[in-house]
Short mmCIF file of C-alpha atoms in Angstrom, two decimals:
data_model
loop_
_atom_site.label_atom_id
_atom_site.label_comp_id
_atom_site.label_asym_id
_atom_site.label_seq_id
_atom_site.Cartn_x
_atom_site.Cartn_y
_atom_site.Cartn_z
CA UNK Y 1280 2.37 7.31 -13.13
CA UNK Y 1281 3.60 8.65 -16.43
CA UNK Y 1282 6.51 9.13 -17.64
CA UNK Y 1283 9.59 9.60 -20.45
CA UNK Y 1284 11.41 6.66 -21.30
CA UNK Y 1285 14.41 6.21 -20.46
CA UNK Y 1286 17.57 4.73 -22.43
CA UNK Y 1287 18.31 1.65 -20.08
CA UNK Y 1288 21.31 0.87 -21.73
CA UNK Y 1289 23.78 -0.88 -21.41
CA UNK Y 1290 21.97 -2.63 -19.12
CA UNK Y 1291 18.39 -4.47 -20.31
CA UNK Y 1292 14.89 -4.86 -19.20
CA UNK Y 1293 11.84 -6.76 -20.15
CA UNK Y 1294 8.98 -5.61 -21.75
CA UNK Y 1295 7.00 -5.32 -18.78
CA UNK Y 1296 9.64 -3.27 -16.73
CA UNK Y 1297 10.23 0.52 -16.77
CA UNK Y 1298 12.90 2.21 -16.05
CA UNK Y 1299 11.94 5.62 -13.88
CA UNK Y 1300 15.59 6.72 -13.40
CA UNK Y 1301 18.99 5.98 -13.23
CA UNK Y 1302 21.79 7.75 -10.51
CA UNK Y 1303 25.76 6.99 -11.37
CA UNK Y 1304 27.79 8.93 -8.55
CA UNK Y 1305 29.37 5.35 -7.73
CA UNK Y 1306 31.39 5.31 -5.54
CA UNK Y 1307 32.18 8.80 -5.01
CA UNK Y 1308 28.55 8.73 -2.90
CA UNK Y 1309 30.00 7.17 -0.53
CA UNK Y 1310 33.40 7.05 2.48
CA UNK Y 1311 35.75 4.91 0.65
CA UNK Y 1312 37.16 3.55 4.09
CA UNK Y 1313 33.82 1.85 6.25
CA UNK Y 1314 33.71 -0.06 9.14
CA UNK Y 1315 30.76 -2.52 9.87
CA UNK Y 1316 29.69 -0.38 12.85
CA UNK Y 1317 30.24 2.61 10.70
CA UNK Y 1318 27.86 1.21 8.06
CA UNK Y 1319 25.10 0.60 11.31
CA UNK Y 1320 25.98 3.92 12.29
CA UNK Y 1321 24.66 5.74 9.50
CA UNK Y 1322 21.78 3.34 9.05
CA UNK Y 1323 20.78 4.77 12.07
CA UNK Y 1324 21.51 8.04 11.53
CA UNK Y 1325 21.96 9.91 8.36
CA UNK Y 1326 19.91 7.96 6.15
CA UNK Y 1327 16.39 8.70 8.40
CA UNK Y 1328 17.09 12.06 6.53
CA UNK Y 1329 17.35 10.66 3.37
CA UNK Y 1330 13.46 10.94 1.41
CA UNK Y 1331 14.65 9.22 -2.04
CA UNK Y 1332 15.07 5.93 -2.31
CA UNK Y 1333 17.35 5.34 -4.80
CA UNK Y 1334 20.09 7.69 -3.85
CA UNK Y 1335 19.58 5.97 0.05
CA UNK Y 1336 20.67 2.20 -1.38
CA UNK Y 1337 23.34 3.48 -4.09
CA UNK Y 1338 25.14 4.86 -0.96
CA UNK Y 1339 23.89 1.81 1.60
CA UNK Y 1340 25.47 -0.38 -1.45
CA UNK Y 1341 28.55 1.37 -1.73
CA UNK Y 1342 28.98 1.77 1.68
CA UNK Y 1343 28.47 -1.72 2.05
CA UNK Y 1344 30.82 -2.34 -0.78
CA UNK Y 1345 33.67 0.35 1.34
CA UNK Y 1346 33.16 -2.20 4.44
CA UNK Y 1347 34.15 -5.30 2.31
CA UNK Y 1348 31.17 -7.47 2.33
CA UNK Y 1349 31.29 -8.07 -0.64
CA UNK Y 1350 28.45 -7.84 -2.05
CA UNK Y 1351 29.29 -6.85 -5.68
CA UNK Y 1352 25.36 -6.91 -7.04
CA UNK Y 1353 22.02 -6.10 -5.65
CA UNK Y 1354 18.74 -5.41 -6.23
CA UNK Y 1355 15.16 -4.25 -3.84
CA UNK Y 1356 11.41 -5.22 -4.60
CA UNK Y 1357 8.37 -4.00 -3.12
CA UNK Y 1358 5.42 -3.81 -3.42
CA UNK Y 1359 3.07 -0.53 -3.71
CA UNK Y 1360 -1.20 0.66 -4.11
CA UNK Y 1361 -1.05 1.95 -7.93
CA UNK Y 1362 -3.23 1.19 -10.92
CA UNK Y 1363 -0.73 0.34 -13.33
CA UNK Y 1364 2.07 -1.19 -11.68
CA UNK Y 1365 2.63 -3.96 -9.17
CA UNK Y 1366 5.65 -3.37 -7.36
CA UNK Y 1367 9.09 -1.24 -7.05
CA UNK Y 1368 12.78 -2.00 -7.34
CA UNK Y 1369 15.90 -0.78 -7.82
CA UNK Y 1370 19.35 -2.56 -8.89
CA UNK Y 1371 22.88 -1.55 -8.35
CA UNK Y 1372 26.06 -2.69 -9.59
CA UNK Y 1373 29.26 -2.19 -8.47
CA UNK Y 1374 30.53 -3.60 -11.92
CA UNK Y 1375 28.47 -0.69 -13.82
CA UNK Y 1376 28.04 1.49 -11.28
CA UNK Y 1377 24.79 2.39 -12.12
CA UNK Y 1378 21.52 2.35 -9.52
CA UNK Y 1379 18.70 2.22 -11.39
CA UNK Y 1380 14.88 2.43 -10.10
CA UNK Y 1381 12.33 0.86 -12.60
CA UNK Y 1382 8.58 -0.21 -12.51
CA UNK Y 1383 6.93 -3.41 -14.02
CA UNK Y 1384 3.48 -3.27 -14.50
CA UNK Y 1385 0.43 -4.51 -12.57
CA UNK Y 1386 0.26 -8.21 -14.94
CA UNK Y 1387 4.46 -8.81 -15.06
CA UNK Y 1388 3.61 -11.28 -12.10
CA UNK Y 1389 2.11 -13.29 -15.06
CA UNK Y 1390 4.69 -13.36 -17.61
CA UNK Y 1391 7.63 -15.88 -17.56
CA UNK Y 1392 10.14 -13.35 -17.07
CA UNK Y 1393 8.80 -13.38 -13.53
CA UNK Y 1394 7.66 -16.80 -12.55
CA UNK Y 1395 10.93 -18.94 -13.95
CA UNK Y 1396 12.85 -15.74 -11.44
CA UNK Y 1397 13.97 -17.41 -7.55
CA UNK Y 1398 12.17 -13.91 -6.76
CA UNK Y 1399 9.33 -15.75 -7.46
CA UNK Y 1400 10.22 -18.17 -4.94
CA UNK Y 1401 11.36 -15.17 -2.46
CA UNK Y 1402 8.33 -12.62 -2.82
CA UNK Y 1403 5.24 -15.13 -3.72
CA UNK Y 1404 5.93 -17.77 -1.23
CA UNK Y 1405 8.74 -16.14 1.10
CA UNK Y 1406 11.45 -18.32 0.36
CA UNK Y 1407 14.83 -18.02 1.06
CA UNK Y 1408 16.67 -18.93 -2.39
CA UNK Y 1409 20.99 -19.70 -2.63
CA UNK Y 1410 22.15 -20.39 -5.24
CA UNK Y 1411 25.73 -21.22 -5.66
CA UNK Y 1412 26.99 -20.22 -9.70
CA UNK Y 1413 30.42 -22.10 -9.75
CA UNK Y 1414 28.05 -25.63 -9.86
CA UNK Y 1415 25.89 -26.86 -13.07
CA UNK Y 1416 23.29 -27.38 -10.60
CA UNK Y 1417 23.36 -23.90 -9.70
CA UNK Y 1418 23.48 -22.53 -13.38
CA UNK Y 1419 20.54 -24.62 -14.33
CA UNK Y 1420 18.30 -23.79 -11.18
CA UNK Y 1421 16.75 -20.44 -12.83
CA UNK Y 1422 18.04 -19.36 -16.61
CA UNK Y 1423 19.18 -15.81 -14.75
CA UNK Y 1424 21.61 -17.79 -13.20
CA UNK Y 1425 24.04 -18.64 -15.91
CA UNK Y 1426 23.81 -14.70 -17.00
CA UNK Y 1427 25.42 -14.01 -13.69
CA UNK Y 1428 27.77 -16.47 -13.69
CA UNK Y 1429 29.04 -15.05 -17.42
CA UNK Y 1430 28.83 -11.68 -16.03
CA UNK Y 1431 31.42 -12.88 -13.51
CA UNK Y 1432 29.30 -13.89 -10.38
CA UNK Y 1433 30.10 -16.86 -8.19
CA UNK Y 1434 26.82 -16.44 -5.25
CA UNK Y 1435 23.28 -15.46 -5.35
CA UNK Y 1436 21.03 -15.12 -2.75
CA UNK Y 1437 17.21 -13.76 -2.78
CA UNK Y 1438 16.06 -12.94 0.10
CA UNK Y 1439 12.37 -12.48 2.01
CA UNK Y 1440 12.15 -8.79 4.09
CA UNK Y 1441 8.71 -8.85 5.30
CA UNK Y 1442 5.53 -9.11 3.65
CA UNK Y 1443 3.66 -6.71 2.04
CA UNK Y 1444 -0.21 -7.43 1.45
CA UNK Y 1445 0.17 -11.00 -0.95
CA UNK Y 1446 3.85 -10.86 -1.76
CA UNK Y 1447 6.92 -10.34 0.47
CA UNK Y 1448 9.52 -7.27 -0.06
CA UNK Y 1449 12.92 -8.56 -1.03
CA UNK Y 1450 15.80 -8.15 -1.27
CA UNK Y 1451 19.18 -10.35 -3.70
CA UNK Y 1452 22.48 -10.02 -3.38
CA UNK Y 1453 25.63 -11.31 -5.12
CA UNK Y 1454 29.39 -11.57 -5.54
CA UNK Y 1455 32.51 -12.03 -7.73
CA UNK Y 1456 34.02 -13.34 -4.95
CA UNK Y 1457 35.95 -16.90 -5.06
CA UNK Y 1458 34.09 -19.51 -3.69
CA UNK Y 1459 31.49 -17.43 -3.06
CA UNK Y 1460 30.28 -15.04 0.24
CA UNK Y 1461 32.25 -16.78 3.40
CA UNK Y 1462 29.77 -17.79 6.59
CA UNK Y 1463 31.60 -14.07 8.00
CA UNK Y 1464 30.32 -12.14 5.26
CA UNK Y 1465 27.03 -13.83 6.05
CA UNK Y 1466 26.65 -12.93 9.68
CA UNK Y 1467 28.38 -9.59 8.84
CA UNK Y 1468 25.54 -8.63 6.37
CA UNK Y 1469 22.77 -9.90 7.48
CA UNK Y 1470 23.23 -7.41 10.49
CA UNK Y 1471 23.32 -4.03 8.18
CA UNK Y 1472 20.47 -5.92 6.33
CA UNK Y 1473 17.70 -6.22 9.22
CA UNK Y 1474 18.72 -2.02 9.85
CA UNK Y 1475 18.17 -1.56 6.26
CA UNK Y 1476 14.54 -3.46 6.04
CA UNK Y 1477 13.94 -0.74 8.35
CA UNK Y 1478 14.51 1.83 6.54
CA UNK Y 1479 12.59 0.20 3.72
CA UNK Y 1480 9.21 0.22 5.64
CA UNK Y 1481 8.77 3.54 5.93
CA UNK Y 1482 10.03 4.24 2.08
CA UNK Y 1483 7.08 1.59 1.14
CA UNK Y 1484 4.42 3.28 3.27
CA UNK Y 1485 4.99 6.82 1.76
CA UNK Y 1486 5.79 5.57 -1.43
CA UNK Y 1487 2.00 4.03 -1.45
CA UNK Y 1488 0.28 7.05 0.59
CA UNK Y 1489 2.01 9.26 -1.72
CA UNK Y 1490 0.38 6.88 -5.02
CA UNK Y 1491 -3.13 7.44 -3.34
CA UNK Y 1492 -2.86 10.45 -3.44
CA UNK Y 1493 -1.39 11.04 -7.48
CA UNK Y 1494 -3.88 8.42 -8.26
CA UNK Y 1495 -7.42 10.26 -5.74
CA UNK Y 1496 -6.17 13.44 -6.03
CA UNK Y 1497 -3.17 14.31 -8.80
CA UNK Y 1498 0.35 15.22 -8.21
CA UNK Y 1499 -0.06 18.74 -7.42
CA UNK Y 1500 -2.71 18.56 -5.44
CA UNK Y 1501 -1.86 15.19 -3.86
CA UNK Y 1502 2.05 16.78 -2.47
CA UNK Y 1503 -0.32 19.20 -1.06
CA UNK Y 1504 -2.25 16.92 1.01
CA UNK Y 1505 1.05 15.07 2.27
CA UNK Y 1506 2.84 18.16 2.89
CA UNK Y 1507 -0.09 18.57 5.24
CA UNK Y 1508 -2.63 21.30 3.81
CA UNK Y 1509 -5.50 18.76 5.08
CA UNK Y 1510 -7.70 21.66 7.18
CA UNK Y 1511 -11.32 22.66 5.59
CA UNK Y 1512 -10.10 25.82 3.85
CA UNK Y 1513 -6.21 25.08 2.90
CA UNK Y 1514 -5.27 26.42 -0.63
CA UNK Y 1515 -5.03 29.48 -2.00
CA UNK Y 1516 -6.93 31.44 -5.19
CA UNK Y 1517 -5.06 31.17 -8.27
CA UNK Y 1518 -5.11 32.03 -11.69
CA UNK Y 1519 -5.80 29.08 -14.30
CA UNK Y 1520 -6.99 28.19 -17.20
CA UNK Y 1521 -9.86 25.89 -16.51
CA UNK Y 1522 -10.87 22.81 -18.71
CA UNK Y 1523 -14.31 20.66 -18.33
CA UNK Y 1524 -15.42 18.18 -20.98
CA UNK Y 1525 -18.47 16.30 -21.05
CA UNK Y 1526 -20.11 13.29 -22.70
CA UNK Y 1527 -23.13 13.51 -25.34
CA UNK Y 1528 -25.89 11.65 -24.78
CA UNK Y 1529 -24.62 9.88 -21.37
CA UNK Y 1530 -27.50 9.39 -19.80
CA UNK Y 1531 -29.29 7.57 -22.75
CA UNK Y 1532 -26.22 5.46 -22.68
CA UNK Y 1533 -26.46 4.40 -19.88
CA UNK Y 1534 -29.90 3.69 -20.09
CA UNK Y 1535 -29.39 0.95 -22.75
CA UNK Y 1536 -26.26 -0.54 -21.20
CA UNK Y 1537 -25.23 -2.72 -18.15
CA UNK Y 1538 -23.09 -0.94 -15.46
CA UNK Y 1539 -20.06 -3.11 -16.31
CA UNK Y 1540 -20.52 -2.02 -19.98
CA UNK Y 1541 -20.99 2.40 -18.68
CA UNK Y 1542 -18.04 1.72 -17.37
CA UNK Y 1543 -15.90 0.56 -19.76
CA UNK Y 1544 -17.16 3.32 -22.49
CA UNK Y 1545 -16.41 5.80 -19.24
CA UNK Y 1546 -13.33 4.49 -18.61
CA UNK Y 1547 -11.69 4.89 -22.18
CA UNK Y 1548 -13.14 8.08 -22.45
CA UNK Y 1549 -11.83 9.12 -19.57
CA UNK Y 1550 -8.27 7.82 -20.05
CA UNK Y 1551 -8.04 9.52 -23.76
CA UNK Y 1552 -9.31 12.57 -21.93
CA UNK Y 1553 -6.60 12.40 -19.38
CA UNK Y 1554 -3.79 11.33 -20.73
CA UNK Y 1555 -3.74 14.15 -23.56
CA UNK Y 1556 -4.59 16.79 -19.55
CA UNK Y 1557 -1.59 15.45 -18.33
CA UNK Y 1558 1.06 15.28 -21.53
CA UNK Y 1559 0.60 18.95 -21.63
CA UNK Y 1560 0.98 19.90 -18.30
CA UNK Y 1561 -2.54 20.28 -16.62
CA UNK Y 1562 -3.94 18.59 -13.59
CA UNK Y 1563 -7.17 16.46 -13.39
CA UNK Y 1564 -9.09 17.42 -10.99
CA UNK Y 1565 -12.21 15.59 -10.78
CA UNK Y 1566 -14.27 12.89 -12.73
CA UNK Y 1567 -17.49 14.39 -12.62
CA UNK Y 1568 -20.01 11.76 -13.98
CA UNK Y 1569 -20.02 12.12 -17.64
CA UNK Y 1570 -17.60 14.81 -17.75
CA UNK Y 1571 -13.44 16.27 -16.30
CA UNK Y 1572 -12.69 19.31 -14.30
CA UNK Y 1573 -9.04 20.23 -15.12
CA UNK Y 1574 -6.87 23.08 -14.49
CA UNK Y 1575 -4.08 24.84 -16.38
CA UNK Y 1576 -1.77 26.70 -13.62
CA UNK Y 1577 -0.81 30.33 -15.21
CA UNK Y 1578 1.63 30.35 -11.79
CA UNK Y 1579 3.43 27.41 -12.71
CA UNK Y 1580 3.11 27.05 -16.58
CA UNK Y 1581 2.76 31.23 -17.16
CA UNK Y 1582 -0.21 32.98 -17.98
CA UNK Y 1583 0.47 32.71 -22.39
CA UNK Y 1584 2.42 28.92 -21.94
CA UNK Y 1585 -0.92 28.25 -19.72
CA UNK Y 1586 -3.67 28.87 -22.83
CA UNK Y 1587 -1.61 27.40 -25.30
CA UNK Y 1588 -1.19 23.82 -23.22
CA UNK Y 1589 -5.01 24.30 -22.74
CA UNK Y 1590 -5.49 24.21 -26.64
CA UNK Y 1591 -3.64 22.04 -27.02
CA UNK Y 1592 -5.00 19.24 -24.32
CA UNK Y 1593 -7.79 19.88 -25.58
CA UNK Y 1594 -7.58 19.20 -29.54
CA UNK Y 1595 -5.39 16.48 -28.23
CA UNK Y 1596 -8.49 15.22 -26.90
CA UNK Y 1597 -10.59 15.59 -29.48
CA UNK Y 1598 -8.18 13.76 -32.12
CA UNK Y 1599 -7.92 10.65 -29.68
CA UNK Y 1600 -11.89 10.32 -29.58
CA UNK Y 1601 -11.59 10.78 -33.11
CA UNK Y 1602 -9.34 7.87 -33.40
CA UNK Y 1603 -10.59 5.88 -31.16
CA UNK Y 1604 -14.68 6.37 -32.49
CA UNK Y 1605 -13.17 5.68 -35.97
CA UNK Y 1606 -11.20 2.21 -34.56
CA UNK Y 1607 -12.97 0.94 -31.33
CA UNK Y 1608 -10.47 -0.72 -29.37
CA UNK Y 1609 -11.04 -4.65 -28.47
CA UNK Y 1610 -13.19 -5.55 -25.41
CA UNK Y 1611 -16.13 -2.44 -25.86
CA UNK Y 1612 -19.83 -2.93 -25.76
CA UNK Y 1613 -21.28 -3.32 -29.51
CA UNK Y 1614 -20.42 0.16 -30.76
CA UNK Y 1615 -24.40 0.09 -32.57
CA UNK Y 1616 -24.99 0.15 -29.20
CA UNK Y 1617 -23.10 3.75 -28.25
CA UNK Y 1618 -20.76 4.25 -31.50
CA UNK Y 1619 -19.95 7.47 -32.32
CA UNK Y 1620 -18.86 8.21 -28.59
CA UNK Y 1621 -19.64 12.72 -29.02
CA UNK Y 1622 -17.79 15.26 -26.70
CA UNK Y 1623 -17.67 19.22 -26.06
CA UNK Y 1624 -14.80 20.69 -23.84
CA UNK Y 1625 -14.80 24.15 -22.60
CA UNK Y 1626 -11.63 26.83 -21.46
CA UNK Y 1627 -12.05 29.60 -19.43
CA UNK Y 1628 -9.30 31.40 -17.90
CA UNK Y 1629 -9.91 33.54 -14.36
CA UNK Y 1630 -9.37 33.28 -10.75
CA UNK Y 1631 -10.22 30.09 -8.52
CA UNK Y 1632 -9.98 28.90 -5.27
CA UNK Y 1633 -7.73 25.82 -5.20
CA UNK Y 1634 -7.85 23.53 -2.00
CA UNK Y 1635 -10.09 22.11 0.48
CA UNK Y 1636 -14.18 21.80 0.80
CA UNK Y 1637 -16.24 20.21 2.41
CA UNK Y 1638 -17.47 18.80 5.74
CA UNK Y 1639 -14.88 18.93 8.66
CA UNK Y 1640 -14.83 14.73 8.18
CA UNK Y 1641 -14.51 14.48 4.68
CA UNK Y 1642 -13.09 16.79 2.12
CA UNK Y 1643 -12.20 17.22 -1.12
CA UNK Y 1644 -9.49 18.92 -2.59
CA UNK Y 1645 -10.52 21.13 -6.39
CA UNK Y 1646 -11.15 24.28 -7.52
CA UNK Y 1647 -14.44 26.20 -7.04
CA UNK Y 1648 -15.00 29.55 -8.02
CA UNK Y 1649 -16.84 31.57 -10.29
CA UNK Y 1650 -14.62 30.56 -13.48
CA UNK Y 1651 -15.02 27.15 -12.77
CA UNK Y 1652 -18.68 27.67 -13.21
CA UNK Y 1653 -18.68 29.71 -16.23
CA UNK Y 1654 -16.64 27.25 -18.41
CA UNK Y 1655 -19.64 24.65 -17.50
CA UNK Y 1656 -21.55 27.25 -19.55
CA UNK Y 1657 -19.35 27.53 -21.91
CA UNK Y 1658 -19.36 23.98 -21.99
CA UNK Y 1659 -23.09 23.68 -22.57
CA UNK Y 1660 -22.87 25.70 -25.39
CA UNK Y 1661 -20.73 23.18 -27.84
CA UNK Y 1662 -23.96 21.17 -28.16
CA UNK Y 1663 -26.50 24.14 -30.02
CA UNK Y 1664 -23.51 25.95 -31.49
CA UNK Y 1665 -22.06 22.38 -32.86
CA UNK Y 1666 -18.43 22.89 -31.76
CA UNK Y 1667 -16.99 20.09 -30.03
CA UNK Y 1668 -13.87 23.06 -28.11
CA UNK Y 1669 -15.27 26.71 -27.42
CA UNK Y 1670 -13.21 28.88 -25.60
CA UNK Y 1671 -13.44 32.56 -24.44
CA UNK Y 1672 -12.05 35.51 -25.11
CA UNK Y 1673 -9.68 35.85 -21.92
CA UNK Y 1674 -7.94 32.36 -22.42
CA UNK Y 1675 -7.67 33.90 -26.47
CA UNK Y 1676 -6.58 36.89 -25.57
CA UNK Y 1677 -3.57 34.78 -23.89
CA UNK Y 1678 -2.66 32.85 -26.72
CA UNK Y 1679 0.25 33.65 -28.94
CA UNK Y 1680 -1.15 35.82 -31.88
CA UNK Y 1681 -0.54 33.65 -34.39
CA UNK Y 1682 -3.05 31.00 -32.34
CA UNK Y 1683 -5.50 33.48 -32.28
CA UNK Y 1684 -5.95 34.88 -35.53
CA UNK Y 1685 -7.20 30.77 -36.29
CA UNK Y 1686 -9.85 30.76 -33.87
CA UNK Y 1687 -13.60 31.58 -35.10
CA UNK Y 1688 -15.49 34.01 -33.29
CA UNK Y 1689 -18.90 32.38 -32.50
CA UNK Y 1690 -19.88 35.91 -31.43
CA UNK Y 1691 -21.40 37.50 -27.50
CA UNK Y 1692 -23.36 35.05 -25.36
CA UNK Y 1693 -25.53 35.53 -22.12
CA UNK Y 1694 -23.99 33.05 -18.97
CA UNK Y 1695 -26.49 32.03 -16.70
CA UNK Y 1696 -24.84 34.67 -13.75
CA UNK Y 1697 -22.95 36.36 -15.59
CA UNK Y 1698 -24.07 40.35 -15.91
CA UNK Y 1699 -22.90 41.20 -19.37
CA UNK Y 1700 -22.50 38.67 -22.70
CA UNK Y 1701 -19.23 36.94 -23.10
CA UNK Y 1702 -17.47 36.56 -26.17
CA UNK Y 1703 -17.26 32.89 -27.70
CA UNK Y 1704 -14.06 31.36 -30.29
CA UNK Y 1705 -14.00 27.82 -31.80
CA UNK Y 1706 -10.61 26.22 -32.27
CA UNK Y 1707 -10.44 24.35 -35.86
CA UNK Y 1708 -10.25 20.33 -34.74
CA UNK Y 1709 -10.94 17.56 -36.84
CA UNK Y 1710 -14.90 17.94 -37.22
CA UNK Y 1711 -16.77 16.07 -35.19
CA UNK Y 1712 -20.25 15.81 -35.01
CA UNK Y 1713 -21.51 17.42 -31.53
CA UNK Y 1714 -25.30 16.77 -32.09
#
């Protein structure tokens, strides 16, 4: 989940929470006059076609507000399956008019900000929490209550919606009404929350499916699979810059270290490669043992931009590996066993098939074709040529003129399976040994 950081002001969030998106449509996103039956009708009909959870939740809350249900602040919290995120939340407030989508990192559940929050009792233990913010007992119930009272809220409730794995989903509601939520309000709210919870379940399933697809296939391939490209042969021919990296001496490393130790080194290497590739618009398609296969789509980026992005991504990878070697992170095996980490990167440009290949019951969404094979052979020249980054003439010719002149010609080289010798160039990087 790679996103640019957004400024959460005037709100503040814990360090373990990241603001992903914000909507400030305000009350204008919903009718100004609503009855309880109007809200229920919307939930049963028009709301089913809204794909964005934040926008659906925002409109639902403003409709509840228009129906005079007394809700002035509400949050929704759901668990998910994601390697770095434990769950997503949506925070709506009639006081500032914003609706935010936020994500909590995988370690957030261990932070005091969560364990001392009423949400912990709801999500971890399935309790129903009610707090009267007009009493001393209520103000002292949880650390956040004083802050809510200072903002003018008089009553707070946190409701478990359903179980999602080991954690419950939850919704919180707060009002500024004197005396808090009234008995009549509670019954009316309960009736719409029961319908709304069905939408939550639907969106959770969709979000988990998207997270799993993004994690294991990549955002572009994952979306295409979710959009229905699931048959063997589904896909298309695309022009792309193919990126392939390989770790030097991996077999010897694997012989000297245990499985968990090898995995730790691989993960450190893959993390630096994937971060750089994704940051420059590439799509990672496969981790192949100690290798990485990625593409920069010319249709999406443009021919020159794809070549430029691929070279910049490769240089960023090499810089990250260089920094990694200079200052190895804690928690890795003894550097004497593996240091320094050495890699090579090959770049080539051509047509590839981007789609489903495999058996009838087990498919892989990847790229195949002559350009992929040739990229592998270009990368294999890094070691004998003593370079960490090599690229072919098609990539060079697509680069801006200034970058072309900075490349070093390495001569024409025979590539297995290619009829004519191929002109190979090296790009300037911070020097890294590859032997």
